mmCIF file with all atom_site columns, C-alpha atoms in Angstrom:
data_model
loop_
_atom_site.group_PDB
_atom_site.id
_atom_site.type_symbol
_atom_site.label_atom_id
_atom_site.label_alt_id
_atom_site.label_comp_id
_atom_site.label_asym_id
_atom_site.label_entity_id
_atom_site.label_seq_id
_atom_site.pdbx_PDB_ins_code
_atom_site.Cartn_x
_atom_site.Cartn_y
_atom_site.Cartn_z
_atom_site.occupancy
_atom_site.B_iso_or_equiv
_atom_site.pdbx_formal_charge
_atom_site.auth_seq_id
_atom_site.auth_comp_id
_atom_site.auth_asym_id
_atom_site.auth_atom_id
_atom_site.pdbx_PDB_model_num
ATOM 1   C CA . MET A 1 1   ? -0.041  -0.029 0.001   1.00 0.00 ? 1   MET A CA 1
ATOM 2   C CA . ALA A 1 2   ? 2.814   2.407  0.844   1.00 0.00 ? 2   ALA A CA 1
ATOM 3   C CA . GLU A 1 3   ? 4.572   1.651  -2.418  1.00 0.00 ? 3   GLU A CA 1
ATOM 4   C CA . THR A 1 4   ? 1.351   2.293  -4.274  1.00 0.00 ? 4   THR A CA 1
ATOM 5   C CA . LEU A 1 5   ? 0.810   5.784  -2.570  1.00 0.00 ? 5   LEU A CA 1
ATOM 6   C CA . GLN A 1 6   ? 4.427   6.604  -3.180  1.00 0.00 ? 6   GLN A CA 1
ATOM 7   C CA . ALA A 1 7   ? 4.164   5.732  -6.887  1.00 0.00 ? 7   ALA A CA 1
ATOM 8   C CA . ASP A 1 8   ? 0.871   7.699  -7.110  1.00 0.00 ? 8   ASP A CA 1
ATOM 9   C CA . ALA A 1 9   ? 2.668   10.872 -5.600  1.00 0.00 ? 9   ALA A CA 1
ATOM 10  C CA . LEU A 1 10  ? 5.486   10.436 -8.127  1.00 0.00 ? 10  LEU A CA 1
ATOM 11  C CA . LEU A 1 11  ? 3.195   10.344 -11.130 1.00 0.00 ? 11  LEU A CA 1
ATOM 12  C CA . THR A 1 12  ? 1.288   13.266 -9.818  1.00 0.00 ? 12  THR A CA 1
ATOM 13  C CA . LEU A 1 13  ? 4.608   15.345 -9.634  1.00 0.00 ? 13  LEU A CA 1
ATOM 14  C CA . VAL A 1 14  ? 5.672   14.183 -13.050 1.00 0.00 ? 14  VAL A CA 1
ATOM 15  C CA . GLN A 1 15  ? 2.276   15.309 -14.566 1.00 0.00 ? 15  GLN A CA 1
ATOM 16  C CA . MET A 1 16  ? 2.221   18.597 -12.570 1.00 0.00 ? 16  MET A CA 1
ATOM 17  C CA . LEU A 1 17  ? 5.754   19.486 -13.509 1.00 0.00 ? 17  LEU A CA 1
ATOM 18  C CA . SER A 1 18  ? 5.974   18.070 -17.114 1.00 0.00 ? 18  SER A CA 1
ATOM 19  C CA . PRO A 1 19  ? 6.326   20.231 -20.164 1.00 0.00 ? 19  PRO A CA 1
ATOM 20  C CA . SER A 1 20  ? 2.941   19.415 -21.185 1.00 0.00 ? 20  SER A CA 1
ATOM 21  C CA . TYR A 1 21  ? 1.233   20.966 -18.059 1.00 0.00 ? 21  TYR A CA 1
ATOM 22  C CA . PRO A 1 22  ? -0.430  24.177 -19.425 1.00 0.00 ? 22  PRO A CA 1
ATOM 23  C CA . VAL A 1 23  ? 1.513   26.850 -17.748 1.00 0.00 ? 23  VAL A CA 1
ATOM 24  C CA . GLY A 1 24  ? 3.174   28.087 -20.824 1.00 0.00 ? 24  GLY A CA 1
ATOM 25  C CA . ALA A 1 25  ? 6.839   27.550 -19.529 1.00 0.00 ? 25  ALA A CA 1
ATOM 26  C CA . PHE A 1 26  ? 8.070   27.207 -23.155 1.00 0.00 ? 26  PHE A CA 1
ATOM 27  C CA . ALA A 1 27  ? 7.395   30.804 -23.802 1.00 0.00 ? 27  ALA A CA 1
ATOM 28  C CA . TYR A 1 28  ? 9.888   32.092 -21.107 1.00 0.00 ? 28  TYR A CA 1
ATOM 29  C CA . SER A 1 29  ? 13.642  32.116 -21.321 1.00 0.00 ? 29  SER A CA 1
ATOM 30  C CA . HIS A 1 30  ? 14.228  33.869 -17.924 1.00 0.00 ? 30  HIS A CA 1
ATOM 31  C CA . GLY A 1 31  ? 16.655  36.345 -19.690 1.00 0.00 ? 31  GLY A CA 1
ATOM 32  C CA . LEU A 1 32  ? 18.706  33.732 -21.443 1.00 0.00 ? 32  LEU A CA 1
ATOM 33  C CA . GLU A 1 33  ? 17.663  35.069 -24.948 1.00 0.00 ? 33  GLU A CA 1
ATOM 34  C CA . TRP A 1 34  ? 19.342  38.275 -24.219 1.00 0.00 ? 34  TRP A CA 1
ATOM 35  C CA . ALA A 1 35  ? 22.486  36.592 -22.838 1.00 0.00 ? 35  ALA A CA 1
ATOM 36  C CA . VAL A 1 36  ? 22.738  34.426 -25.930 1.00 0.00 ? 36  VAL A CA 1
ATOM 37  C CA . GLN A 1 37  ? 22.303  37.449 -28.281 1.00 0.00 ? 37  GLN A CA 1
ATOM 38  C CA . ASP A 1 38  ? 24.901  39.353 -26.202 1.00 0.00 ? 38  ASP A CA 1
ATOM 39  C CA . GLY A 1 39  ? 27.381  36.549 -26.539 1.00 0.00 ? 39  GLY A CA 1
ATOM 40  C CA . ALA A 1 40  ? 27.491  35.573 -22.821 1.00 0.00 ? 40  ALA A CA 1
ATOM 41  C CA . VAL A 1 41  ? 26.192  32.107 -23.461 1.00 0.00 ? 41  VAL A CA 1
ATOM 42  C CA . THR A 1 42  ? 27.493  30.583 -26.675 1.00 0.00 ? 42  THR A CA 1
ATOM 43  C CA . ASP A 1 43  ? 27.815  26.943 -26.282 1.00 0.00 ? 43  ASP A CA 1
ATOM 44  C CA . GLN A 1 44  ? 27.012  23.714 -24.253 1.00 0.00 ? 44  GLN A CA 1
ATOM 45  C CA . ASP A 1 45  ? 29.509  24.543 -21.428 1.00 0.00 ? 45  ASP A CA 1
ATOM 46  C CA . ALA A 1 46  ? 28.456  28.178 -21.136 1.00 0.00 ? 46  ALA A CA 1
ATOM 47  C CA . LEU A 1 47  ? 24.774  27.149 -21.001 1.00 0.00 ? 47  LEU A CA 1
ATOM 48  C CA . ALA A 1 48  ? 25.614  24.615 -18.090 1.00 0.00 ? 48  ALA A CA 1
ATOM 49  C CA . ASP A 1 49  ? 27.366  27.247 -16.207 1.00 0.00 ? 49  ASP A CA 1
ATOM 50  C CA . TRP A 1 50  ? 24.787  29.989 -16.669 1.00 0.00 ? 50  TRP A CA 1
ATOM 51  C CA . LEU A 1 51  ? 22.052  27.570 -15.661 1.00 0.00 ? 51  LEU A CA 1
ATOM 52  C CA . SER A 1 52  ? 24.063  26.192 -12.537 1.00 0.00 ? 52  SER A CA 1
ATOM 53  C CA . SER A 1 53  ? 24.605  29.867 -11.532 1.00 0.00 ? 53  SER A CA 1
ATOM 54  C CA . VAL A 1 54  ? 20.826  30.623 -11.822 1.00 0.00 ? 54  VAL A CA 1
ATOM 55  C CA . LEU A 1 55  ? 19.828  27.371 -9.813  1.00 0.00 ? 55  LEU A CA 1
ATOM 56  C CA . ARG A 1 56  ? 22.335  27.807 -7.012  1.00 0.00 ? 56  ARG A CA 1
ATOM 57  C CA . HIS A 1 57  ? 22.472  31.766 -6.659  1.00 0.00 ? 57  HIS A CA 1
ATOM 58  C CA . GLY A 1 58  ? 19.351  33.108 -8.507  1.00 0.00 ? 58  GLY A CA 1
ATOM 59  C CA . ALA A 1 59  ? 15.738  32.400 -8.997  1.00 0.00 ? 59  ALA A CA 1
ATOM 60  C CA . GLY A 1 60  ? 16.325  28.598 -8.560  1.00 0.00 ? 60  GLY A CA 1
ATOM 61  C CA . GLN A 1 61  ? 17.077  28.724 -4.934  1.00 0.00 ? 61  GLN A CA 1
ATOM 62  C CA . ALA A 1 62  ? 14.793  31.503 -4.045  1.00 0.00 ? 62  ALA A CA 1
ATOM 63  C CA . ASP A 1 63  ? 11.952  29.816 -5.961  1.00 0.00 ? 63  ASP A CA 1
ATOM 64  C CA . ALA A 1 64  ? 12.800  26.668 -4.090  1.00 0.00 ? 64  ALA A CA 1
ATOM 65  C CA . LEU A 1 65  ? 12.641  28.457 -0.638  1.00 0.00 ? 65  LEU A CA 1
ATOM 66  C CA . PHE A 1 66  ? 9.305   30.146 -1.509  1.00 0.00 ? 66  PHE A CA 1
ATOM 67  C CA . LEU A 1 67  ? 7.919   26.784 -2.449  1.00 0.00 ? 67  LEU A CA 1
ATOM 68  C CA . ALA A 1 68  ? 8.931   25.076 0.725   1.00 0.00 ? 68  ALA A CA 1
ATOM 69  C CA . ALA A 1 69  ? 7.631   28.054 2.801   1.00 0.00 ? 69  ALA A CA 1
ATOM 70  C CA . ALA A 1 70  ? 4.418   27.836 0.866   1.00 0.00 ? 70  ALA A CA 1
ATOM 71  C CA . TYR A 1 71  ? 4.141   24.029 1.559   1.00 0.00 ? 71  TYR A CA 1
ATOM 72  C CA . ARG A 1 72  ? 4.512   24.792 5.267   1.00 0.00 ? 72  ARG A CA 1
ATOM 73  C CA . ALA A 1 73  ? 2.139   27.764 5.544   1.00 0.00 ? 73  ALA A CA 1
ATOM 74  C CA . ASP A 1 74  ? -1.605  27.433 6.386   1.00 0.00 ? 74  ASP A CA 1
ATOM 75  C CA . ASP A 1 75  ? -2.240  30.645 4.452   1.00 0.00 ? 75  ASP A CA 1
ATOM 76  C CA . PRO A 1 76  ? 0.328   31.108 1.410   1.00 0.00 ? 76  PRO A CA 1
ATOM 77  C CA . ALA A 1 77  ? -0.775  34.760 0.837   1.00 0.00 ? 77  ALA A CA 1
ATOM 78  C CA . GLU A 1 78  ? 1.999   36.357 2.673   1.00 0.00 ? 78  GLU A CA 1
ATOM 79  C CA . ILE A 1 79  ? 4.559   34.006 1.085   1.00 0.00 ? 79  ILE A CA 1
ATOM 80  C CA . ASP A 1 80  ? 3.105   35.037 -2.264  1.00 0.00 ? 80  ASP A CA 1
ATOM 81  C CA . ALA A 1 81  ? 3.450   38.751 -1.448  1.00 0.00 ? 81  ALA A CA 1
ATOM 82  C CA . GLN A 1 82  ? 7.065   38.200 -0.582  1.00 0.00 ? 82  GLN A CA 1
ATOM 83  C CA . ALA A 1 83  ? 7.745   36.189 -3.715  1.00 0.00 ? 83  ALA A CA 1
ATOM 84  C CA . ARG A 1 84  ? 6.274   38.905 -5.830  1.00 0.00 ? 84  ARG A CA 1
ATOM 85  C CA . ALA A 1 85  ? 8.338   41.503 -4.139  1.00 0.00 ? 85  ALA A CA 1
ATOM 86  C CA . PHE A 1 86  ? 11.559  39.461 -4.591  1.00 0.00 ? 86  PHE A CA 1
ATOM 87  C CA . ALA A 1 87  ? 11.285  39.426 -8.444  1.00 0.00 ? 87  ALA A CA 1
ATOM 88  C CA . ALA A 1 88  ? 14.091  41.320 -9.652  1.00 0.00 ? 88  ALA A CA 1
ATOM 89  C CA . SER A 1 89  ? 12.392  42.867 -12.900 1.00 0.00 ? 89  SER A CA 1
ATOM 90  C CA . ALA A 1 90  ? 9.165   43.355 -14.514 1.00 0.00 ? 90  ALA A CA 1
ATOM 91  C CA . GLU A 1 91  ? 9.526   40.304 -16.716 1.00 0.00 ? 91  GLU A CA 1
ATOM 92  C CA . ARG A 1 92  ? 10.653  38.254 -13.788 1.00 0.00 ? 92  ARG A CA 1
ATOM 93  C CA . LEU A 1 93  ? 7.449   39.203 -12.168 1.00 0.00 ? 93  LEU A CA 1
ATOM 94  C CA . LYS A 1 94  ? 5.354   38.518 -15.088 1.00 0.00 ? 94  LYS A CA 1
ATOM 95  C CA . GLU A 1 95  ? 7.108   35.167 -15.444 1.00 0.00 ? 95  GLU A CA 1
ATOM 96  C CA . THR A 1 96  ? 6.272   33.859 -12.228 1.00 0.00 ? 96  THR A CA 1
ATOM 97  C CA . VAL A 1 97  ? 2.710   35.537 -11.913 1.00 0.00 ? 97  VAL A CA 1
ATOM 98  C CA . LEU A 1 98  ? 1.440   34.184 -15.360 1.00 0.00 ? 98  LEU A CA 1
ATOM 99  C CA . GLN A 1 99  ? 2.787   30.742 -14.748 1.00 0.00 ? 99  GLN A CA 1
ATOM 100 C CA . GLY A 1 100 ? 1.332   30.600 -11.447 1.00 0.00 ? 100 GLY A CA 1
ATOM 101 C CA . GLU A 1 101 ? -2.150  31.703 -12.356 1.00 0.00 ? 101 GLU A CA 1
ATOM 102 C CA . ALA A 1 102 ? -2.064  29.142 -15.230 1.00 0.00 ? 102 ALA A CA 1
ATOM 103 C CA . PHE A 1 103 ? -0.984  26.465 -12.825 1.00 0.00 ? 103 PHE A CA 1
ATOM 104 C CA . ALA A 1 104 ? -3.697  27.218 -10.388 1.00 0.00 ? 104 ALA A CA 1
ATOM 105 C CA . ARG A 1 105 ? -6.318  27.168 -13.124 1.00 0.00 ? 105 ARG A CA 1
ATOM 106 C CA . ALA A 1 106 ? -5.172  23.778 -14.451 1.00 0.00 ? 106 ALA A CA 1
ATOM 107 C CA . SER A 1 107 ? -4.705  22.305 -10.975 1.00 0.00 ? 107 SER A CA 1
ATOM 108 C CA . ALA A 1 108 ? -8.084  23.308 -9.855  1.00 0.00 ? 108 ALA A CA 1
ATOM 109 C CA . ALA A 1 109 ? -9.573  21.756 -12.945 1.00 0.00 ? 109 ALA A CA 1
ATOM 110 C CA . ILE A 1 110 ? -7.540  18.480 -12.956 1.00 0.00 ? 110 ILE A CA 1
ATOM 111 C CA . TRP A 1 111 ? -7.130  17.762 -9.292  1.00 0.00 ? 111 TRP A CA 1
ATOM 112 C CA . GLN A 1 112 ? -10.159 19.601 -7.822  1.00 0.00 ? 112 GLN A CA 1
ATOM 113 C CA . VAL A 1 113 ? -8.065  21.584 -5.396  1.00 0.00 ? 113 VAL A CA 1
ATOM 114 C CA . ASP A 1 114 ? -8.968  25.047 -4.071  1.00 0.00 ? 114 ASP A CA 1
ATOM 115 C CA . LEU A 1 115 ? -6.084  26.966 -5.488  1.00 0.00 ? 115 LEU A CA 1
ATOM 116 C CA . PRO A 1 116 ? -6.109  30.855 -5.681  1.00 0.00 ? 116 PRO A CA 1
ATOM 117 C CA . PRO A 1 117 ? -3.920  32.644 -8.168  1.00 0.00 ? 117 PRO A CA 1
ATOM 118 C CA . LEU A 1 118 ? -0.388  32.516 -6.722  1.00 0.00 ? 118 LEU A CA 1
ATOM 119 C CA . CYS A 1 119 ? 2.967   33.128 -8.218  1.00 0.00 ? 119 CYS A CA 1
ATOM 120 C CA . TYR A 1 120 ? 4.574   29.818 -9.611  1.00 0.00 ? 120 TYR A CA 1
ATOM 121 C CA . PRO A 1 121 ? 6.706   28.367 -6.771  1.00 0.00 ? 121 PRO A CA 1
ATOM 122 C CA . VAL A 1 122 ? 4.020   29.448 -4.112  1.00 0.00 ? 122 VAL A CA 1
ATOM 123 C CA . ALA A 1 123 ? 1.149   27.728 -6.150  1.00 0.00 ? 123 ALA A CA 1
ATOM 124 C CA . VAL A 1 124 ? 3.320   24.619 -6.683  1.00 0.00 ? 124 VAL A CA 1
ATOM 125 C CA . GLY A 1 125 ? 3.950   24.421 -2.912  1.00 0.00 ? 125 GLY A CA 1
ATOM 126 C CA . HIS A 1 126 ? 0.542   25.032 -1.786  1.00 0.00 ? 126 HIS A CA 1
ATOM 127 C CA . ALA A 1 127 ? -0.677  22.446 -4.485  1.00 0.00 ? 127 ALA A CA 1
ATOM 128 C CA . ALA A 1 128 ? 1.746   19.894 -2.958  1.00 0.00 ? 128 ALA A CA 1
ATOM 129 C CA . ARG A 1 129 ? 0.662   20.541 0.428   1.00 0.00 ? 129 ARG A CA 1
ATOM 130 C CA . LEU A 1 130 ? -3.192  20.214 -0.236  1.00 0.00 ? 130 LEU A CA 1
ATOM 131 C CA . GLN A 1 131 ? -2.445  16.816 -2.158  1.00 0.00 ? 131 GLN A CA 1
ATOM 132 C CA . ALA A 1 132 ? 0.040   15.577 0.631   1.00 0.00 ? 132 ALA A CA 1
ATOM 133 C CA . LEU A 1 133 ? 2.997   15.201 -1.917  1.00 0.00 ? 133 LEU A CA 1
ATOM 134 C CA . PRO A 1 134 ? 6.415   14.798 -0.407  1.00 0.00 ? 134 PRO A CA 1
ATOM 135 C CA . LEU A 1 135 ? 8.235   18.436 -0.117  1.00 0.00 ? 135 LEU A CA 1
ATOM 136 C CA . ARG A 1 136 ? 11.594  17.099 -0.917  1.00 0.00 ? 136 ARG A CA 1
ATOM 137 C CA . GLN A 1 137 ? 10.548  15.251 -4.037  1.00 0.00 ? 137 GLN A CA 1
ATOM 138 C CA . THR A 1 138 ? 8.322   18.213 -4.975  1.00 0.00 ? 138 THR A CA 1
ATOM 139 C CA . LEU A 1 139 ? 11.389  20.613 -4.740  1.00 0.00 ? 139 LEU A CA 1
ATOM 140 C CA . GLU A 1 140 ? 13.735  18.276 -6.650  1.00 0.00 ? 140 GLU A CA 1
ATOM 141 C CA . MET A 1 141 ? 11.168  17.948 -9.578  1.00 0.00 ? 141 MET A CA 1
ATOM 142 C CA . PHE A 1 142 ? 10.301  21.502 -9.613  1.00 0.00 ? 142 PHE A CA 1
ATOM 143 C CA . LEU A 1 143 ? 13.947  22.533 -9.945  1.00 0.00 ? 143 LEU A CA 1
ATOM 144 C CA . HIS A 1 144 ? 14.576  19.943 -12.625 1.00 0.00 ? 144 HIS A CA 1
ATOM 145 C CA . ALA A 1 145 ? 11.654  21.115 -14.657 1.00 0.00 ? 145 ALA A CA 1
ATOM 146 C CA . PHE A 1 146 ? 12.836  24.657 -14.325 1.00 0.00 ? 146 PHE A CA 1
ATOM 147 C CA . ALA A 1 147 ? 16.448  23.704 -15.493 1.00 0.00 ? 147 ALA A CA 1
ATOM 148 C CA . ALA A 1 148 ? 15.105  21.497 -18.344 1.00 0.00 ? 148 ALA A CA 1
ATOM 149 C CA . ASN A 1 149 ? 12.868  24.319 -19.692 1.00 0.00 ? 149 ASN A CA 1
ATOM 150 C CA . LEU A 1 150 ? 15.809  26.784 -19.769 1.00 0.00 ? 150 LEU A CA 1
ATOM 151 C CA . ALA A 1 151 ? 17.987  24.185 -21.353 1.00 0.00 ? 151 ALA A CA 1
ATOM 152 C CA . THR A 1 152 ? 15.558  23.680 -23.924 1.00 0.00 ? 152 THR A CA 1
ATOM 153 C CA . ALA A 1 153 ? 15.408  27.404 -24.637 1.00 0.00 ? 153 ALA A CA 1
ATOM 154 C CA . GLY A 1 154 ? 19.132  27.282 -24.917 1.00 0.00 ? 154 GLY A CA 1
ATOM 155 C CA . MET A 1 155 ? 18.963  24.485 -27.546 1.00 0.00 ? 155 MET A CA 1
ATOM 156 C CA . ARG A 1 156 ? 16.748  26.780 -29.580 1.00 0.00 ? 156 ARG A CA 1
ATOM 157 C CA . LEU A 1 157 ? 18.634  30.075 -29.129 1.00 0.00 ? 157 LEU A CA 1
ATOM 158 C CA . ILE A 1 158 ? 22.286  29.114 -29.444 1.00 0.00 ? 158 ILE A CA 1
ATOM 159 C CA . PRO A 1 159 ? 21.529  26.612 -31.032 1.00 0.00 ? 159 PRO A CA 1
ATOM 160 C CA . LEU A 1 160 ? 22.416  23.211 -29.595 1.00 0.00 ? 160 LEU A CA 1
ATOM 161 C CA . GLY A 1 161 ? 21.668  19.741 -30.638 1.00 0.00 ? 161 GLY A CA 1
ATOM 162 C CA . GLN A 1 162 ? 18.988  17.825 -28.663 1.00 0.00 ? 162 GLN A CA 1
ATOM 163 C CA . THR A 1 163 ? 21.758  15.402 -27.237 1.00 0.00 ? 163 THR A CA 1
ATOM 164 C CA . GLU A 1 164 ? 23.942  18.286 -26.265 1.00 0.00 ? 164 GLU A CA 1
ATOM 165 C CA . GLY A 1 165 ? 20.931  19.749 -24.452 1.00 0.00 ? 165 GLY A CA 1
ATOM 166 C CA . GLN A 1 166 ? 20.298  16.544 -22.726 1.00 0.00 ? 166 GLN A CA 1
ATOM 167 C CA . ILE A 1 167 ? 23.961  16.446 -21.420 1.00 0.00 ? 167 ILE A CA 1
ATOM 168 C CA . VAL A 1 168 ? 23.341  19.818 -20.028 1.00 0.00 ? 168 VAL A CA 1
ATOM 169 C CA . ILE A 1 169 ? 20.254  18.625 -18.026 1.00 0.00 ? 169 ILE A CA 1
ATOM 170 C CA . ARG A 1 170 ? 22.125  15.610 -16.889 1.00 0.00 ? 170 ARG A CA 1
ATOM 171 C CA . ALA A 1 171 ? 24.725  17.612 -15.476 1.00 0.00 ? 171 ALA A CA 1
ATOM 172 C CA . LEU A 1 172 ? 22.337  19.932 -13.739 1.00 0.00 ? 172 LEU A CA 1
ATOM 173 C CA . ALA A 1 173 ? 20.678  17.151 -11.880 1.00 0.00 ? 173 ALA A CA 1
ATOM 174 C CA . ALA A 1 174 ? 23.096  17.048 -9.108  1.00 0.00 ? 174 ALA A CA 1
ATOM 175 C CA . VAL A 1 175 ? 22.662  20.972 -8.644  1.00 0.00 ? 175 VAL A CA 1
ATOM 176 C CA . CYS A 1 176 ? 18.897  20.529 -8.539  1.00 0.00 ? 176 CYS A CA 1
ATOM 177 C CA . LEU A 1 177 ? 19.333  17.891 -5.641  1.00 0.00 ? 177 LEU A CA 1
ATOM 178 C CA . GLU A 1 178 ? 21.795  20.203 -3.891  1.00 0.00 ? 178 GLU A CA 1
ATOM 179 C CA . VAL A 1 179 ? 19.564  23.187 -3.940  1.00 0.00 ? 179 VAL A CA 1
ATOM 180 C CA . ALA A 1 180 ? 16.397  21.247 -3.175  1.00 0.00 ? 180 ALA A CA 1
ATOM 181 C CA . GLY A 1 181 ? 18.063  19.793 0.143   1.00 0.00 ? 181 GLY A CA 1
ATOM 182 C CA . ALA A 1 182 ? 19.054  23.216 1.174   1.00 0.00 ? 182 ALA A CA 1
ATOM 183 C CA . ALA A 1 183 ? 15.582  24.575 0.612   1.00 0.00 ? 183 ALA A CA 1
ATOM 184 C CA . ALA A 1 184 ? 13.910  21.720 2.424   1.00 0.00 ? 184 ALA A CA 1
ATOM 185 C CA . ALA A 1 185 ? 16.077  22.530 5.355   1.00 0.00 ? 185 ALA A CA 1
ATOM 186 C CA . GLY A 1 186 ? 15.987  26.249 5.149   1.00 0.00 ? 186 GLY A CA 1
ATOM 187 C CA . THR A 1 187 ? 13.728  29.166 5.732   1.00 0.00 ? 187 THR A CA 1
ATOM 188 C CA . LEU A 1 188 ? 12.955  32.450 4.005   1.00 0.00 ? 188 LEU A CA 1
ATOM 189 C CA . ASP A 1 189 ? 15.709  33.853 6.309   1.00 0.00 ? 189 ASP A CA 1
ATOM 190 C CA . ASP A 1 190 ? 18.082  32.172 3.705   1.00 0.00 ? 190 ASP A CA 1
ATOM 191 C CA . LEU A 1 191 ? 16.803  34.133 0.716   1.00 0.00 ? 191 LEU A CA 1
ATOM 192 C CA . SER A 1 192 ? 19.520  35.670 -1.422  1.00 0.00 ? 192 SER A CA 1
ATOM 193 C CA . SER A 1 193 ? 20.213  36.495 -5.016  1.00 0.00 ? 193 SER A CA 1
ATOM 194 C CA . THR A 1 194 ? 23.648  36.890 -6.316  1.00 0.00 ? 194 THR A CA 1
ATOM 195 C CA . ALA A 1 195 ? 23.021  35.945 -10.013 1.00 0.00 ? 195 ALA A CA 1
ATOM 196 C CA . PHE A 1 196 ? 23.616  39.437 -11.105 1.00 0.00 ? 196 PHE A CA 1
ATOM 197 C CA . LEU A 1 197 ? 24.165  38.912 -14.822 1.00 0.00 ? 197 LEU A CA 1
ATOM 198 C CA . SER A 1 198 ? 20.959  36.833 -14.929 1.00 0.00 ? 198 SER A CA 1
ATOM 199 C CA . ASP A 1 199 ? 18.962  39.709 -13.335 1.00 0.00 ? 199 ASP A CA 1
ATOM 200 C CA . ILE A 1 200 ? 20.620  42.139 -15.798 1.00 0.00 ? 200 ILE A CA 1
ATOM 201 C CA . ALA A 1 201 ? 19.757  39.999 -18.851 1.00 0.00 ? 201 ALA A CA 1
ATOM 202 C CA . ALA A 1 202 ? 16.091  39.726 -17.635 1.00 0.00 ? 202 ALA A CA 1
ATOM 203 C CA . MET A 1 203 ? 16.025  43.505 -17.424 1.00 0.00 ? 203 MET A CA 1
ATOM 204 C CA . LYS A 1 204 ? 17.769  43.881 -20.860 1.00 0.00 ? 204 LYS A CA 1
ATOM 205 C CA . HIS A 1 205 ? 15.318  41.664 -22.554 1.00 0.00 ? 205 HIS A CA 1
ATOM 206 C CA . GLU A 1 206 ? 12.413  43.890 -21.705 1.00 0.00 ? 206 GLU A CA 1
ATOM 207 C CA . THR A 1 207 ? 13.768  46.261 -24.464 1.00 0.00 ? 207 THR A CA 1
ATOM 208 C CA . GLN A 1 208 ? 15.304  43.675 -26.792 1.00 0.00 ? 208 GLN A CA 1
ATOM 209 C CA . TYR A 1 209 ? 14.225  44.594 -30.322 1.00 0.00 ? 209 TYR A CA 1
ATOM 210 C CA . SER A 1 210 ? 13.973  41.016 -31.770 1.00 0.00 ? 210 SER A CA 1
ATOM 211 C CA . ARG A 1 211 ? 12.956  38.147 -29.564 1.00 0.00 ? 211 ARG A CA 1
ATOM 212 C CA . ILE A 1 212 ? 11.385  34.786 -29.570 1.00 0.00 ? 212 ILE A CA 1
ATOM 213 C CA . PHE A 1 213 ? 10.465  34.468 -25.824 1.00 0.00 ? 213 PHE A CA 1
ATOM 214 C CA . ARG A 1 214 ? 8.287   36.547 -23.675 1.00 0.00 ? 214 ARG A CA 1
ATOM 215 C CA . THR A 1 215 ? 10.999  36.956 -20.883 1.00 0.00 ? 215 THR A CA 1
#
């Protein structure tokens, strides 16, 4: 019975955080589009380094902490307000708010959970709590989905072959586990953001003349 429940939780997370879940993640590059155009990210190794920095020192670790805080909170409204305030640019705020609203709508329809419009990591954390999904596994899969989506964006922008992109995703798996572990044991007192070039890229993207992605 325990194995069945564990398998059900795993499959629920796989579905909620899959590329086919209707949150529109494919439309967001998190500033990567500007970084590629500017020449900061030009190949497989540079993409892996960029995404590793975002995961460890930027939105990856911050969103993981917000997800964990929302998971533990009876009312996620205050966590949501903090997450919105922490967004470093207008496009970052748009990215987290629009994906969160789409996630809430889809999850309410699919899982029949009472999920208000929340920014993305807060919505995922609250949904995981409502469905009694394991926090650590939710964090790991959320971060992996985030990294995989941006790696896919990098494949299109640089461009890279699919195998090269998958090598990048595989290399980031250990980083996802590391950041998830820290977030599971941490609190919002641990919030920081030192991925400055990533933040600047997101700001520069707002006025980029020719672009494919929304952010």
